[in-house]
Tab-separated table of C-alpha atoms in Angstrom:
chain	number	residue	atom	x	y	z
V	252	UNK	CA	6.815	20.879	-25.816
V	253	UNK	CA	3.759	21.949	-23.827
V	254	UNK	CA	2.582	24.007	-26.788
V	255	UNK	CA	2.684	20.930	-28.978
V	256	UNK	CA	0.320	19.102	-26.657
V	257	UNK	CA	-2.059	22.020	-26.111
V	258	UNK	CA	-4.509	21.261	-28.888
V	259	UNK	CA	-4.486	17.550	-28.109
V	260	UNK	CA	-5.380	17.993	-24.480
V	261	UNK	CA	-7.974	20.640	-25.252
V	262	UNK	CA	-9.577	18.028	-27.490
V	263	UNK	CA	-9.284	15.431	-24.745
V	264	UNK	CA	-10.961	17.732	-22.242
V	265	UNK	CA	-13.790	18.428	-24.698
V	266	UNK	CA	-14.630	14.755	-24.931
V	267	UNK	CA	-17.193	13.170	-22.667
V	268	UNK	CA	-14.859	11.331	-20.343
V	269	UNK	CA	-16.315	8.642	-18.223
V	270	UNK	CA	-14.757	6.731	-15.397
V	271	UNK	CA	-15.011	3.014	-15.669
V	272	UNK	CA	-13.795	0.145	-13.632
V	273	UNK	CA	-13.738	-3.590	-13.859
V	274	UNK	CA	-15.900	-5.401	-11.369
V	275	UNK	CA	-13.767	-6.719	-8.524
V	276	UNK	CA	-13.676	-10.417	-7.842
V	277	UNK	CA	-16.036	-11.717	-5.166
V	278	UNK	CA	-14.832	-11.636	-1.603
V	279	UNK	CA	-14.788	-15.420	-1.731
V	280	UNK	CA	-11.751	-15.107	-3.991
V	281	UNK	CA	-9.844	-13.019	-1.443
V	282	UNK	CA	-6.154	-13.791	-1.057
V	283	UNK	CA	-6.535	-15.376	2.360
V	284	UNK	CA	-8.703	-18.190	0.967
V	285	UNK	CA	-5.931	-19.543	-1.247
V	286	UNK	CA	-4.314	-22.433	0.568
V	287	UNK	CA	-3.173	-24.527	-2.370
V	288	UNK	CA	-2.427	-24.398	-6.073
V	289	UNK	CA	-5.440	-26.618	-6.685
V	290	UNK	CA	-7.768	-24.110	-5.034
V	291	UNK	CA	-6.315	-21.296	-7.110
V	292	UNK	CA	-6.748	-23.287	-10.309
V	293	UNK	CA	-10.322	-24.218	-9.441
V	294	UNK	CA	-11.289	-20.633	-8.645
V	295	UNK	CA	-9.528	-19.327	-11.732
V	296	UNK	CA	-11.214	-21.902	-13.988
V	297	UNK	CA	-14.611	-21.168	-12.474
V	298	UNK	CA	-14.170	-17.435	-12.976
V	299	UNK	CA	-12.985	-17.595	-16.572
V	300	UNK	CA	-15.695	-20.062	-17.565
V	301	UNK	CA	-18.247	-17.261	-17.012
V	302	UNK	CA	-19.130	-16.034	-20.533
V	303	UNK	CA	-19.764	-12.504	-19.224
V	304	UNK	CA	-16.015	-12.079	-18.657
V	305	UNK	CA	-14.740	-13.746	-21.822
V	306	UNK	CA	-15.265	-10.751	-24.108
V	307	UNK	CA	-12.390	-8.823	-22.556
V	308	UNK	CA	-9.078	-10.618	-23.028
V	309	UNK	CA	-7.132	-7.933	-21.178
V	310	UNK	CA	-9.478	-8.311	-18.224
V	311	UNK	CA	-8.860	-12.072	-18.184
V	312	UNK	CA	-5.098	-11.590	-18.235
V	313	UNK	CA	-4.964	-8.880	-15.577
V	314	UNK	CA	-7.348	-10.760	-13.288
V	315	UNK	CA	-5.320	-13.943	-13.651
V	316	UNK	CA	-2.129	-12.104	-12.718
V	317	UNK	CA	-3.882	-10.438	-9.777
V	318	UNK	CA	-5.059	-13.797	-8.433
V	319	UNK	CA	-1.593	-15.297	-8.769
V	320	UNK	CA	-0.034	-12.317	-6.974
V	321	UNK	CA	-2.479	-12.587	-4.082
V	322	UNK	CA	-1.850	-16.301	-3.766
V	323	UNK	CA	1.923	-15.971	-3.618
V	324	UNK	CA	1.665	-13.036	-1.204
V	325	UNK	CA	-0.624	-15.006	1.114
V	326	UNK	CA	1.791	-17.917	1.122
V	327	UNK	CA	4.758	-15.691	1.920
V	328	UNK	CA	3.029	-14.544	5.099
V	329	UNK	CA	1.863	-17.936	6.282
V	330	UNK	CA	4.672	-20.350	5.497
V	331	UNK	CA	8.201	-20.379	6.821
V	332	UNK	CA	11.049	-20.564	4.322
V	333	UNK	CA	14.080	-20.636	6.608
V	334	UNK	CA	17.434	-21.556	5.123
V	335	UNK	CA	20.752	-22.388	6.721
V	336	UNK	CA	23.193	-20.631	4.404
V	337	UNK	CA	24.274	-16.976	4.424
V	338	UNK	CA	22.027	-14.295	2.908
V	339	UNK	CA	23.110	-11.031	1.335
V	340	UNK	CA	21.282	-7.698	1.479
V	341	UNK	CA	19.360	-8.267	-1.754
V	342	UNK	CA	17.998	-11.573	-0.471
V	343	UNK	CA	16.857	-10.006	2.811
V	344	UNK	CA	15.227	-7.109	0.957
V	345	UNK	CA	13.352	-9.629	-1.164
V	346	UNK	CA	11.956	-11.240	1.988
V	347	UNK	CA	10.913	-7.837	3.336
V	348	UNK	CA	9.147	-7.071	0.063
V	349	UNK	CA	7.273	-10.386	0.235
V	350	UNK	CA	6.138	-9.716	3.806
V	351	UNK	CA	4.975	-6.157	3.061
V	352	UNK	CA	5.233	-4.894	-0.543
V	353	UNK	CA	6.480	-1.318	-0.708
V	354	UNK	CA	3.756	-0.626	-3.265
V	355	UNK	CA	1.328	-0.570	-0.314
V	356	UNK	CA	3.002	2.552	1.116
V	357	UNK	CA	1.353	5.945	0.775
V	358	UNK	CA	2.459	8.055	-2.199
V	359	UNK	CA	3.918	10.765	0.065
V	360	UNK	CA	6.042	8.298	2.038
V	361	UNK	CA	9.761	7.542	1.656
V	362	UNK	CA	10.150	3.800	2.044
V	363	UNK	CA	12.608	1.109	1.030
V	364	UNK	CA	16.396	0.944	1.147
V	365	UNK	CA	17.563	4.390	2.296
V	366	UNK	CA	21.251	3.673	2.950
V	367	UNK	CA	23.267	1.046	1.070
V	368	UNK	CA	26.842	0.094	2.052
V	369	UNK	CA	29.509	0.332	-0.645
V	370	UNK	CA	30.881	-3.134	0.117
V	371	UNK	CA	28.513	-6.097	0.044
V	372	UNK	CA	28.717	-8.524	2.949
V	373	UNK	CA	26.570	-11.331	4.342
V	374	UNK	CA	23.801	-10.166	6.668
V	375	UNK	CA	24.417	-11.560	10.135
V	376	UNK	CA	22.646	-9.124	12.474
V	377	UNK	CA	19.468	-7.079	11.926
V	378	UNK	CA	18.284	-4.438	14.401
V	379	UNK	CA	14.593	-3.465	14.508
V	380	UNK	CA	13.689	0.009	15.741
V	381	UNK	CA	10.752	2.357	15.534
V	382	UNK	CA	12.985	5.419	15.134
V	383	UNK	CA	16.645	5.695	14.201
V	384	UNK	CA	18.245	8.056	16.708
V	385	UNK	CA	21.843	8.672	17.811
V	386	UNK	CA	21.450	6.240	20.701
V	387	UNK	CA	19.997	3.537	18.438
V	388	UNK	CA	22.840	4.040	15.957
V	389	UNK	CA	25.376	3.662	18.767
V	390	UNK	CA	23.616	0.448	19.760
V	391	UNK	CA	23.813	-0.811	16.165
V	392	UNK	CA	27.513	0.047	15.899
V	393	UNK	CA	28.295	-1.705	19.192
V	394	UNK	CA	26.636	-4.942	18.047
V	395	UNK	CA	28.279	-4.861	14.581
V	396	UNK	CA	24.853	-4.634	12.976
V	397	UNK	CA	24.581	-5.176	9.203
V	398	UNK	CA	21.049	-3.890	8.643
V	399	UNK	CA	18.817	-1.494	10.549
V	400	UNK	CA	15.100	-1.718	9.863
V	401	UNK	CA	13.672	1.583	11.063
V	402	UNK	CA	9.887	1.751	10.901
V	403	UNK	CA	9.999	5.533	10.476
V	404	UNK	CA	12.245	6.690	7.597
V	405	UNK	CA	15.218	8.616	9.065
V	406	UNK	CA	15.618	10.298	5.669
V	407	UNK	CA	12.365	11.771	4.461
V	408	UNK	CA	12.841	15.075	2.661
V	409	UNK	CA	15.125	15.483	-0.382
V	410	UNK	CA	18.786	16.110	0.508
V	411	UNK	CA	20.929	18.678	-1.323
V	412	UNK	CA	24.010	18.020	0.762
V	413	UNK	CA	25.213	15.449	3.298
V	414	UNK	CA	26.672	17.165	6.381
V	415	UNK	CA	27.208	16.061	9.953
V	416	UNK	CA	25.645	19.161	11.541
V	417	UNK	CA	22.208	17.842	10.548
V	418	UNK	CA	21.429	14.991	12.940
V	419	UNK	CA	19.529	12.858	10.435
V	420	UNK	CA	22.203	13.255	7.789
V	421	UNK	CA	24.812	12.484	10.431
V	422	UNK	CA	23.070	9.151	11.054
V	423	UNK	CA	23.303	8.325	7.352
V	424	UNK	CA	27.026	9.197	7.380
V	425	UNK	CA	27.590	6.971	10.409
V	426	UNK	CA	25.697	4.111	8.749
V	427	UNK	CA	27.766	4.412	5.579
V	428	UNK	CA	31.001	4.589	7.577
V	429	UNK	CA	30.064	1.486	9.575
V	430	UNK	CA	28.816	-0.396	6.509
V	431	UNK	CA	25.271	-0.621	7.878
V	432	UNK	CA	22.297	-0.687	5.518
V	433	UNK	CA	19.142	1.190	6.548
V	434	UNK	CA	15.665	0.156	5.415
V	435	UNK	CA	12.297	1.734	6.229
V	436	UNK	CA	8.864	0.127	5.600
V	437	UNK	CA	6.660	2.744	7.353
V	438	UNK	CA	3.160	2.914	5.821
V	439	UNK	CA	3.580	-0.370	3.937
V	440	UNK	CA	3.522	-2.020	7.380
V	441	UNK	CA	0.434	0.015	8.280
V	442	UNK	CA	-1.448	-1.048	5.166
V	443	UNK	CA	-0.555	-4.732	4.929
V	444	UNK	CA	-2.982	-7.334	6.234
V	445	UNK	CA	-1.722	-8.495	9.624
V	446	UNK	CA	0.381	-5.355	9.972
V	447	UNK	CA	0.604	-2.507	12.484
V	448	UNK	CA	-3.060	-1.463	12.351
V	449	UNK	CA	-4.385	-5.009	12.650
V	450	UNK	CA	-2.092	-5.515	15.640
V	451	UNK	CA	-3.291	-2.239	17.195
V	452	UNK	CA	-7.014	-2.911	16.839
V	453	UNK	CA	-6.517	-6.399	18.258
V	454	UNK	CA	-5.597	-4.864	21.596
V	455	UNK	CA	-9.244	-4.183	22.416
V	456	UNK	CA	-10.385	-7.698	21.582
V	457	UNK	CA	-11.528	-9.775	18.624
V	458	UNK	CA	-14.114	-8.503	16.206
V	459	UNK	CA	-15.152	-8.091	12.596
V	460	UNK	CA	-12.396	-5.879	11.170
V	461	UNK	CA	-12.589	-3.730	8.039
V	462	UNK	CA	-10.229	-1.223	6.423
V	463	UNK	CA	-10.873	2.519	6.743
V	464	UNK	CA	-8.858	3.700	3.728
V	465	UNK	CA	-8.806	0.983	1.059
V	466	UNK	CA	-5.583	0.006	-0.717
V	467	UNK	CA	-5.692	-0.774	-4.426
V	468	UNK	CA	-3.708	-2.903	-6.825
V	469	UNK	CA	-0.278	-1.539	-7.736
V	470	UNK	CA	-0.776	-2.391	-11.393
V	471	UNK	CA	0.019	0.526	-13.727
V	472	UNK	CA	-2.863	2.873	-14.499
V	473	UNK	CA	-4.619	2.030	-17.757
V	474	UNK	CA	-7.319	3.579	-19.925
V	475	UNK	CA	-10.031	2.330	-22.228
V	476	UNK	CA	-10.474	4.209	-25.504
V	477	UNK	CA	-13.757	3.597	-27.316
V	478	UNK	CA	-14.335	4.798	-30.890
V	479	UNK	CA	-15.820	3.787	-34.233
V	480	UNK	CA	-14.405	3.163	-37.696
V	481	UNK	CA	-16.367	3.231	-40.972
V	482	UNK	CA	-14.813	0.175	-42.583
V	483	UNK	CA	-12.395	-2.702	-42.141
V	484	UNK	CA	-9.859	-0.795	-44.215
V	485	UNK	CA	-10.032	2.244	-41.946
V	486	UNK	CA	-9.809	0.030	-38.870
V	487	UNK	CA	-6.692	-1.718	-40.207
V	488	UNK	CA	-5.077	1.651	-40.975
V	489	UNK	CA	-5.843	3.044	-37.509
V	490	UNK	CA	-4.557	-0.030	-35.684
V	491	UNK	CA	-1.352	-0.041	-37.739
V	492	UNK	CA	-0.761	3.618	-36.853
V	493	UNK	CA	-1.502	3.003	-33.188
V	494	UNK	CA	1.032	0.180	-33.051
V	495	UNK	CA	3.575	2.363	-34.830
V	496	UNK	CA	3.226	5.261	-32.391
V	497	UNK	CA	3.207	2.965	-29.345
V	498	UNK	CA	6.371	0.980	-29.976
V	499	UNK	CA	6.963	-1.456	-27.102
V	500	UNK	CA	3.554	-0.736	-25.539
V	501	UNK	CA	1.077	-3.607	-25.266
V	502	UNK	CA	-2.236	-2.506	-26.795
V	503	UNK	CA	-5.213	-4.869	-26.647
V	504	UNK	CA	-8.434	-4.214	-28.489
V	505	UNK	CA	-11.762	-5.733	-29.451
V	506	UNK	CA	-13.780	-4.745	-32.499
V	507	UNK	CA	-17.504	-5.392	-33.004
V	508	UNK	CA	-18.953	-4.904	-36.476
V	509	UNK	CA	-22.333	-3.344	-37.210
V	510	UNK	CA	-24.240	-3.247	-40.488
V	511	UNK	CA	-25.054	0.445	-40.053
V	512	UNK	CA	-22.268	1.941	-37.952
V	513	UNK	CA	-19.187	0.108	-39.195
V	514	UNK	CA	-16.971	-1.067	-36.342
V	515	UNK	CA	-17.061	-0.259	-32.624
V	516	UNK	CA	-13.578	-0.575	-31.099
V	517	UNK	CA	-12.594	-0.827	-27.442
V	518	UNK	CA	-8.864	-0.322	-26.865
V	519	UNK	CA	-7.018	-0.833	-23.562
V	520	UNK	CA	-3.755	1.075	-23.243
V	521	UNK	CA	-1.423	1.852	-20.324
V	522	UNK	CA	-1.021	5.385	-19.034
V	523	UNK	CA	2.198	5.826	-21.029
V	524	UNK	CA	0.337	5.121	-24.259
V	525	UNK	CA	-2.610	7.473	-23.708
V	526	UNK	CA	-1.221	10.640	-25.321
V	527	UNK	CA	0.190	9.052	-28.509
V	528	UNK	CA	-2.949	6.953	-28.926
V	529	UNK	CA	-5.255	9.963	-28.628
V	530	UNK	CA	-3.061	11.971	-30.989
V	531	UNK	CA	-3.336	9.208	-33.589
V	532	UNK	CA	-7.104	8.834	-33.246
V	533	UNK	CA	-7.724	12.585	-33.534
V	534	UNK	CA	-6.142	12.524	-36.968
V	535	UNK	CA	-9.051	10.438	-38.279
V	536	UNK	CA	-12.505	11.960	-38.701
V	537	UNK	CA	-14.704	9.091	-37.542
V	538	UNK	CA	-12.693	8.108	-34.419
V	539	UNK	CA	-12.231	11.799	-33.573
V	540	UNK	CA	-15.984	12.390	-33.490
V	541	UNK	CA	-16.830	9.224	-31.556
V	542	UNK	CA	-13.884	8.934	-29.152
V	543	UNK	CA	-14.514	8.504	-25.440
V	544	UNK	CA	-11.877	7.949	-22.763
V	545	UNK	CA	-12.522	5.835	-19.695
V	546	UNK	CA	-10.088	5.438	-16.817
V	547	UNK	CA	-9.870	1.848	-15.629
V	548	UNK	CA	-10.123	1.853	-11.875
V	549	UNK	CA	-7.555	-0.219	-10.013
V	550	UNK	CA	-8.895	-3.207	-8.098
V	551	UNK	CA	-9.231	-2.981	-4.312
V	552	UNK	CA	-7.124	-5.359	-2.231
V	553	UNK	CA	-9.444	-6.760	0.465
V	554	UNK	CA	-7.956	-6.386	3.949
V	555	UNK	CA	-5.230	-3.936	2.891
V	556	UNK	CA	-5.136	-0.194	3.538
V	557	UNK	CA	-4.769	2.453	6.223
V	558	UNK	CA	-6.665	2.323	9.526
V	559	UNK	CA	-9.044	-0.328	10.841
V	560	UNK	CA	-12.614	-0.441	12.163
V	561	UNK	CA	-13.598	-3.307	14.443
V	562	UNK	CA	-17.108	-4.344	15.449
V	563	UNK	CA	-16.259	-6.121	18.694
V	564	UNK	CA	-17.430	-9.664	19.306
V	565	UNK	CA	-17.804	-8.761	22.975
V	566	UNK	CA	-18.447	-5.057	23.699
V	567	UNK	CA	-16.484	-3.548	26.597
V	568	UNK	CA	-16.697	-0.432	28.724
V	569	UNK	CA	-14.483	2.569	28.033
V	570	UNK	CA	-12.628	1.845	31.280
V	571	UNK	CA	-11.992	-1.772	30.244
V	572	UNK	CA	-10.786	-0.649	26.813
V	573	UNK	CA	-8.290	1.703	28.448
V	574	UNK	CA	-6.893	-1.062	30.658
V	575	UNK	CA	-6.659	-3.503	27.762
V	576	UNK	CA	-4.785	-0.987	25.629
V	577	UNK	CA	-2.363	-0.211	28.470
V	578	UNK	CA	-1.528	-3.899	28.659
V	579	UNK	CA	-1.350	-4.280	24.870
V	580	UNK	CA	0.967	-1.289	24.409
V	581	UNK	CA	2.993	-1.922	27.565
V	582	UNK	CA	2.234	1.521	28.990
V	583	UNK	CA	1.348	2.735	32.464
V	584	UNK	CA	-0.498	5.804	31.215
V	585	UNK	CA	-2.728	6.768	28.306
V	586	UNK	CA	-4.592	9.978	27.535
V	587	UNK	CA	-8.387	9.734	27.323
V	588	UNK	CA	-11.010	12.157	26.052
V	589	UNK	CA	-14.551	10.997	26.777
V	590	UNK	CA	-17.082	11.498	24.009
V	591	UNK	CA	-20.066	13.770	24.557
V	592	UNK	CA	-22.516	12.207	27.021
V	593	UNK	CA	-20.087	9.310	27.636
V	594	UNK	CA	-18.661	7.982	30.921
V	595	UNK	CA	-16.043	5.403	31.824
V	596	UNK	CA	-18.872	2.855	32.051
V	597	UNK	CA	-20.236	3.609	28.590
V	598	UNK	CA	-20.279	0.612	26.262
V	599	UNK	CA	-17.848	0.392	23.368
V	600	UNK	CA	-19.089	-1.769	20.487
V	601	UNK	CA	-17.080	-0.264	17.632
V	602	UNK	CA	-13.419	0.795	17.639
V	603	UNK	CA	-11.553	2.740	14.946
V	604	UNK	CA	-7.749	2.806	15.029
V	605	UNK	CA	-4.883	4.329	13.106
V	606	UNK	CA	-1.273	3.886	14.185
V	607	UNK	CA	0.818	7.038	14.528
V	608	UNK	CA	-0.997	10.267	13.744
V	609	UNK	CA	-4.543	9.219	12.938
V	610	UNK	CA	-6.549	12.420	12.764
V	611	UNK	CA	-7.019	12.466	8.989
V	612	UNK	CA	-7.787	8.741	8.661
V	613	UNK	CA	-10.229	8.691	11.589
V	614	UNK	CA	-11.981	11.920	10.610
V	615	UNK	CA	-15.713	11.319	10.205
V	616	UNK	CA	-15.555	7.591	11.009
V	617	UNK	CA	-18.545	6.437	13.064
V	618	UNK	CA	-17.221	4.542	16.079
V	619	UNK	CA	-17.619	4.544	19.860
V	620	UNK	CA	-13.876	4.790	20.413
V	621	UNK	CA	-10.878	6.112	18.483
V	622	UNK	CA	-7.388	4.795	19.253
V	623	UNK	CA	-4.282	6.413	17.795
V	624	UNK	CA	-0.920	7.831	18.779
V	625	UNK	CA	-1.668	11.513	18.417
V	626	UNK	CA	-4.334	13.951	17.243
V	627	UNK	CA	-4.401	17.722	17.232
V	628	UNK	CA	-6.368	19.571	19.894
V	629	UNK	CA	-9.130	20.498	17.475
V	630	UNK	CA	-9.307	17.000	16.015
V	631	UNK	CA	-9.937	15.675	19.519
V	632	UNK	CA	-12.620	18.313	20.121
V	633	UNK	CA	-14.361	17.387	16.863
V	634	UNK	CA	-14.265	13.686	17.744
V	635	UNK	CA	-15.625	14.222	21.236
V	636	UNK	CA	-18.429	16.444	19.935
V	637	UNK	CA	-19.416	13.644	17.538
V	638	UNK	CA	-19.754	11.268	20.499
V	639	UNK	CA	-16.536	9.262	20.074
V	640	UNK	CA	-14.142	8.789	22.975
V	641	UNK	CA	-10.447	9.103	22.120
V	642	UNK	CA	-7.418	7.207	23.453
V	643	UNK	CA	-3.994	8.695	22.674
V	644	UNK	CA	-0.751	6.863	23.456
V	645	UNK	CA	1.754	9.310	21.863
V	646	UNK	CA	2.888	8.674	18.323
V	647	UNK	CA	5.441	5.867	18.361
V	648	UNK	CA	3.881	4.076	21.340
V	649	UNK	CA	1.013	3.091	19.048
V	650	UNK	CA	3.479	1.375	16.698
V	651	UNK	CA	6.487	0.089	18.640
V	652	UNK	CA	4.852	-3.043	20.043
V	653	UNK	CA	4.410	-4.445	16.540
V	654	UNK	CA	8.204	-4.788	16.231
V	655	UNK	CA	8.139	-7.854	18.470
V	656	UNK	CA	5.469	-9.409	16.255
V	657	UNK	CA	7.440	-8.641	13.116
V	658	UNK	CA	10.665	-9.946	14.641
V	659	UNK	CA	9.200	-13.454	14.856
V	660	UNK	CA	7.658	-13.173	11.402
V	661	UNK	CA	10.897	-12.009	9.798
V	662	UNK	CA	13.107	-14.510	11.608
V	663	UNK	CA	10.918	-17.323	10.279
V	664	UNK	CA	11.815	-16.342	6.706
V	665	UNK	CA	15.543	-15.763	7.145
V	666	UNK	CA	18.577	-17.995	7.467
V	667	UNK	CA	19.230	-19.526	10.879
V	668	UNK	CA	22.577	-17.743	10.810
V	669	UNK	CA	20.905	-14.286	11.019
V	670	UNK	CA	20.134	-12.704	14.387
V	671	UNK	CA	17.130	-10.373	14.537
V	672	UNK	CA	17.185	-8.085	17.580
V	673	UNK	CA	14.877	-5.432	19.027
V	674	UNK	CA	16.474	-2.110	19.896
V	675	UNK	CA	16.733	-1.415	23.604
V	676	UNK	CA	17.557	2.249	23.060
V	677	UNK	CA	14.452	2.989	20.998
V	678	UNK	CA	11.694	4.814	22.904
V	679	UNK	CA	9.111	7.537	22.412
V	680	UNK	CA	10.678	10.950	23.045
V	681	UNK	CA	7.744	11.938	25.261
V	682	UNK	CA	7.108	10.506	28.723
V	683	UNK	CA	4.876	11.297	31.677
V	684	UNK	CA	6.810	13.069	34.468
């Protein structure tokens, strides 16, 4: 099968491929500004009345869907939808998806429903925990829990067998035996607006917050194929063949005629339709010689992504920042590495944070202070040498406090008959002795 594609992809690689992306909508159209259907309609009408956008029908459609998605997502975070009747697991999972879409999670992560009971039953009790350990599982069993939401996924790597000698697999066996579902949101909670990282950076004070590692739309990857055809007859033949080889795939195209060059065609196709479309076009002389492939860049989602940078409204000293973070995280001790030429009285105007292990996200970010759970020894040395002070709380201590925030948020979207509880057994495995 690979041999069959060899010539095609050699031809693809020989083409002058250019990366292209649609211009993102102005920040004034950000999701948080949508407070009513009338506002959405007005913004949408204003945008599509611009003649510069009307030449690309696929752009109009995808932008319209993107706006509608942002509006509904914003509403799901800001308005309560409590009911009084029972809710099953699927209904609760739907609420969780609305609060923090799993599509926001990092590609390497293992999020979502990890353990599903064989028998369906109404959800009455939900236990929130940062980590699912033996003690937390015992707590869940004792309270007849129906669903455990564990921020960190207890099952991460692929499993070839399910045996009790492995402690993580043993937890899954216990959950199945007890009829307890297990769900993990992990980095989707980090990325979402108003999530873990926004909560963490808020501990130092208010400020102008931006995202360090931008999240993009979860829409499927698409490509733009541009080529020419000599005549209307050739164009009709090519389009008929393209539709025949892409059965079930939505292909949208525009064709502009020219007195000297025939027709210039711009075709938008999803990732799944790229190979058959290119194969078809290479069978025709004119399209083969003129073909160019452009990857359509996914749109950024303002306010969503990993890590946060805050320009503080009121700068503080390093010492004050330490005390504020102790209070915010509920800890008596933090670890501090002062940046080069810095003291406890040095002024902090900019703060960069990343919940959990933040070395890779914070690397190279210009800020007076880094706040994260853990960094390697050499990552700390590099940060200090660059002039940034570093506060470390240990991994899960930088995340656990958000559970109380999410408890209230989740409870406001569930039935009154469901109890949402915070684990009392959950704690960071490391402590100061």
